[in-house]
C-alpha positions as MATLAB code, in Angstrom:
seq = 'XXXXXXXXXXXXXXXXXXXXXXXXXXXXXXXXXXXXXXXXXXXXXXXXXXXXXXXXXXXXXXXXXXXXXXXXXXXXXXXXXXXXXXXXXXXXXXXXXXXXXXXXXXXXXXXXXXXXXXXXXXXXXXXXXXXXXXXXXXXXXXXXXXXXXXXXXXXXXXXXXXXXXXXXXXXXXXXXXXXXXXXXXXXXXXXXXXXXXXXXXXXXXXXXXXXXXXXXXXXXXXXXXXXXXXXXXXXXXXXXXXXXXXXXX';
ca = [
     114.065  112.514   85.085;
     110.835  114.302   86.134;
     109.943  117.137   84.226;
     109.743  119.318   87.759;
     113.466  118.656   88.421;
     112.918  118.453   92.069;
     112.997  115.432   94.340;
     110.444  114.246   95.892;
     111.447  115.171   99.517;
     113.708  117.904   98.309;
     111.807  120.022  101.012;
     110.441  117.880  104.059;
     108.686  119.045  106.746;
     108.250  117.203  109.800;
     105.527  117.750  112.514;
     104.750  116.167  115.656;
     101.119  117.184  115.407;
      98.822  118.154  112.710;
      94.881  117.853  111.818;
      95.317  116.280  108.667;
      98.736  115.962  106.263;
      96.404  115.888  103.398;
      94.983  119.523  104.741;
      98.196  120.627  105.812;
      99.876  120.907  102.195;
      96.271  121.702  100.650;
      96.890  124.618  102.807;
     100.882  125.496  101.664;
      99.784  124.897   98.015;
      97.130  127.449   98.384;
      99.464  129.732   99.858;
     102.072  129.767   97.104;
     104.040  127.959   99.452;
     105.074  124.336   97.834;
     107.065  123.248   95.572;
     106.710  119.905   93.200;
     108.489  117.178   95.658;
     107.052  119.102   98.969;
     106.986  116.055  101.629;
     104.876  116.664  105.228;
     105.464  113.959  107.592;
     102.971  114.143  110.929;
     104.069  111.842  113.730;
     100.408  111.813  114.805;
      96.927  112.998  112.913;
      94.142  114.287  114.664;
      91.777  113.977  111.897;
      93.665  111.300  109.477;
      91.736  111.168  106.626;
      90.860  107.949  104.726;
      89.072  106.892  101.460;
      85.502  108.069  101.041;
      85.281  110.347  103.533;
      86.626  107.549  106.074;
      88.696  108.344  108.950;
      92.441  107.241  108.759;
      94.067  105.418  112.397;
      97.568  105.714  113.234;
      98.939  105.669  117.119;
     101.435  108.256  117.570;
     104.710  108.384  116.760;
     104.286  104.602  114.983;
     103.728  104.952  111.265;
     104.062  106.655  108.117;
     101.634  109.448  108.064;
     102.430  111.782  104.998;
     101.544  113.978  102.433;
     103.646  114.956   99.102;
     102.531  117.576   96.529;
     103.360  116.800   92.819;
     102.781  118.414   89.473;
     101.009  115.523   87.516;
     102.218  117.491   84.453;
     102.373  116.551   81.318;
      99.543  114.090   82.496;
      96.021  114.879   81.707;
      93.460  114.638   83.975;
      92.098  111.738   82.249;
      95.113  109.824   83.297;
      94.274  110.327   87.188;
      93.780  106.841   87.521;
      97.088  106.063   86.022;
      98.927  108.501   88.432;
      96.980  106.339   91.135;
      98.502  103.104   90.040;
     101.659  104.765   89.787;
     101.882  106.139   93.563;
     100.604  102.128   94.648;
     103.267  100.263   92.638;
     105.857  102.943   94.644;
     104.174  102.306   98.146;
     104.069   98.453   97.434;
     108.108   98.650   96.393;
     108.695  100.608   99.331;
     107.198   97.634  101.367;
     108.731   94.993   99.637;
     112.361   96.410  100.744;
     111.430   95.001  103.941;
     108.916   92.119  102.873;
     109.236   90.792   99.857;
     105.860   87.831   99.488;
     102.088   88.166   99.093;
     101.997   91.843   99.239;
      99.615   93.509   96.441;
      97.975   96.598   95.875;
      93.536   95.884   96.823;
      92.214   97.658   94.404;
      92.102  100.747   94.260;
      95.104  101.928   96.022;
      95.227   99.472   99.336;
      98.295   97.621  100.233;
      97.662   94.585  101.043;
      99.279   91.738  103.195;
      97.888   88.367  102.389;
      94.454   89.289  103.465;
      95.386   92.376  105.793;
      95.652   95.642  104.858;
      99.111   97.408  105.405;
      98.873  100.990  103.913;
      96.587  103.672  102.332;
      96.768  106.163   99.808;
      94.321  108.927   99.241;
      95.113  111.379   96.116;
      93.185  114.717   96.669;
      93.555  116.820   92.870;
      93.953  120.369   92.962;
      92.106  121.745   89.709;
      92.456  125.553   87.731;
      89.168  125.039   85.617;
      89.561  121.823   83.682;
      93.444  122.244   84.716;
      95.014  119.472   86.782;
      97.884  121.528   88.715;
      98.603  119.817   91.855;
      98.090  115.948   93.582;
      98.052  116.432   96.845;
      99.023  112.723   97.825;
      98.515  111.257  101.083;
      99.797  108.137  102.116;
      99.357  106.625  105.496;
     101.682  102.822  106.135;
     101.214  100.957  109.139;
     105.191  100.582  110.917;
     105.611   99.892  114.731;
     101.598   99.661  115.396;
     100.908   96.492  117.062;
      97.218   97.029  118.117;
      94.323   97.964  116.014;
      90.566   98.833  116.597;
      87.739   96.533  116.414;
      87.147   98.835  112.631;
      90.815   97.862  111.004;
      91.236   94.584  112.862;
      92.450   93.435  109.362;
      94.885   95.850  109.854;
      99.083   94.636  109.386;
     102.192   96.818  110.261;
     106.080   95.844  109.086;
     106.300   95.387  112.953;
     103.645   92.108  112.833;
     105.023   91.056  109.691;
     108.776   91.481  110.342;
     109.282   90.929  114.389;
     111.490   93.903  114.172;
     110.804   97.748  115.033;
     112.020  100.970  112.674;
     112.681  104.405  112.641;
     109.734  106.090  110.915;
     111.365  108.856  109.648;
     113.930  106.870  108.202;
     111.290  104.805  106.412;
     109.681  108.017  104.849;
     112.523  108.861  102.922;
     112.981  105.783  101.774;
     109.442  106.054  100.602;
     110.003  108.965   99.311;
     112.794  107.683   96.789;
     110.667  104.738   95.798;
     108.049  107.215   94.738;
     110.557  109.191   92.723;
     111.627  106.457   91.202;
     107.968  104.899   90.044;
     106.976  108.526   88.879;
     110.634  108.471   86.454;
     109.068  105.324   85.007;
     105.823  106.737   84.561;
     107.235  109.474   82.452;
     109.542  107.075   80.610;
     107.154  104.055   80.002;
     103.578  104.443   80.647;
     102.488  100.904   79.254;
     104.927   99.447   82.095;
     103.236  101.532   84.388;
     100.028   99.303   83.542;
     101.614   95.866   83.205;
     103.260   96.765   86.679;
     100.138   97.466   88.707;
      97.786   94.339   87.434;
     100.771   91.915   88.175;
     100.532   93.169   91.728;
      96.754   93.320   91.660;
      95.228   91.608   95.113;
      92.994   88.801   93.664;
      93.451   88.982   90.288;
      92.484   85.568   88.399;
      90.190   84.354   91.961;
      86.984   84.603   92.389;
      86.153   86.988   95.459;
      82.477   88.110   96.953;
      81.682   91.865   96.087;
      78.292   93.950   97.948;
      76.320   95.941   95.933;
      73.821   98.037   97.927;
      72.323   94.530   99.745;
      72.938   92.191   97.091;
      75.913   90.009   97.770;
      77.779   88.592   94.827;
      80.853   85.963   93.150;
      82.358   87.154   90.759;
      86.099   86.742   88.794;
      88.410   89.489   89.426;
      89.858   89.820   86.018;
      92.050   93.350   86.107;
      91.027   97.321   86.674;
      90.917   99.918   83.529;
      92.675  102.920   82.201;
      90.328  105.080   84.013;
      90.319  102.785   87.062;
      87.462  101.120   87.118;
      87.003   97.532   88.300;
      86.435   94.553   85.812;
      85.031   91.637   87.132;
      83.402   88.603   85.991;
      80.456   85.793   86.612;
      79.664   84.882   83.209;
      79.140   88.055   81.582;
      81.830   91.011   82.182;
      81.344   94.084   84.846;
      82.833   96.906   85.465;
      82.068   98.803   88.663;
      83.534  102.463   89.614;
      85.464  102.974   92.873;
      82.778  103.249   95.938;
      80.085  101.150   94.146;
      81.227   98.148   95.431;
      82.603   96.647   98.895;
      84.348   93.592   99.127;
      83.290   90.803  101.381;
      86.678   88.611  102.555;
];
């Protein structure tokens, strides 16, 4: 069992309209007002908020837009990266309830649908000095959304995939208990943890093009490190940190 006893959804708060999920329980932590297992659900973000400062799209009322605030504890802050692959592996078993082939987690937190990206995570840590109290994570999965902008026209919902539509909320409990059970496992067996998330790695073993600033590059994907950094591979080994590199598919 966690250490924090609660469930993850234990207290679940759902809102037709918000700015941000991510600010939203930023905001209730601050306040003294969360608990470990604390689950916001928006049915539509103003201000969704993506990976490096990137905006997140949803339509209303057709996706998973949520936030959950966790206690990493007794993990260090060195181990952020492994809390990261942790929260993937339980987004990508959440998806593969519903499909179960060529989903993967693009490193570093993407999930991935053959070639087309289906979800989003984005992990915002809430420090006391060098103290790692809170993850405020943030996941965003694309469900009933059929149409996409010109900027995530490699975008994929269950919809697409499946042929069939779902109840949201539903889903985000059921998300909820696949993350519960992915953190029990971190707790229990962090080498599994590991093993888990480069088995489901998107690319790994094929060569791929990577940007770096202008230069355009093949390399090997060949796995991602303890503290999360890409390793890649034309001849001599590489290791690049999230942000410094973009792929090219």
């Amino acid at each position: 069992m966690l250490p924090q006893h609660q469930t993850i959804g234990h207290a679940f708060i759902e809102l037709q309209q918000v700015d941000s999920t991510n600010n939203y329980a930023t905001a209730l932590v601050h306040a003294g007002m969360a608990q470990h297992g604390t689950a916001i659900l928006a049915h539509y973000q103003t201000r969704g908020k993506g990976q490096r400062n990137k905006s997140w799209e949803a339509l209303a009322g057709e996706n998973i837009t949520t936030s959950i605030i966790l206690q990493p504890h007794p993990l260090q802050l060195s181990e952020a990266f492994l809390f990261s692959k942790t929260i993937a592996l339980g987004v990508k078993r959440f998806f593969n309830n519903y499909i179960n082939e060529e989903v993967t987690i693009k490193w570093p937190n993407d999930l991935y649908w053959r070639d087309r990206k289906a979800g989003g995570i984005l992990i915002e840590n809430l420090l006391s000095g060098n103290t790692w109290k809170t993850a405020v994570v943030g996941i965003g999965i694309n469900i009933n959304q059929t149409v996409f902008s010109e900027e995530v026209q490699k975008g994929v919902s269950m919809k697409q995939i499946t042929g069939q539509d779902y109840d949201v909320v539903t889903l985000a409990h059921e998300l909820y208990h696949a993350l519960q059970q992915v953190l029990e496992q971190l707790y229990r067996d962090k080498a599994s943890i590991e093993a888990d998330y480069e088995k489901a790695l998107y690319k790994r073993g094929e060569k791929v093009k990577l940007k770096k600033g202008s230069r355009v590059f093949e390399t090997l994907i060949e796995g991602v490190s303890p503290d999360g950094k890409l390793i890649t591979n034309n001849g001599m080994e590489q290791r690049f940190e999230v942000g410094e590199v973009e792929w090219i598919i």
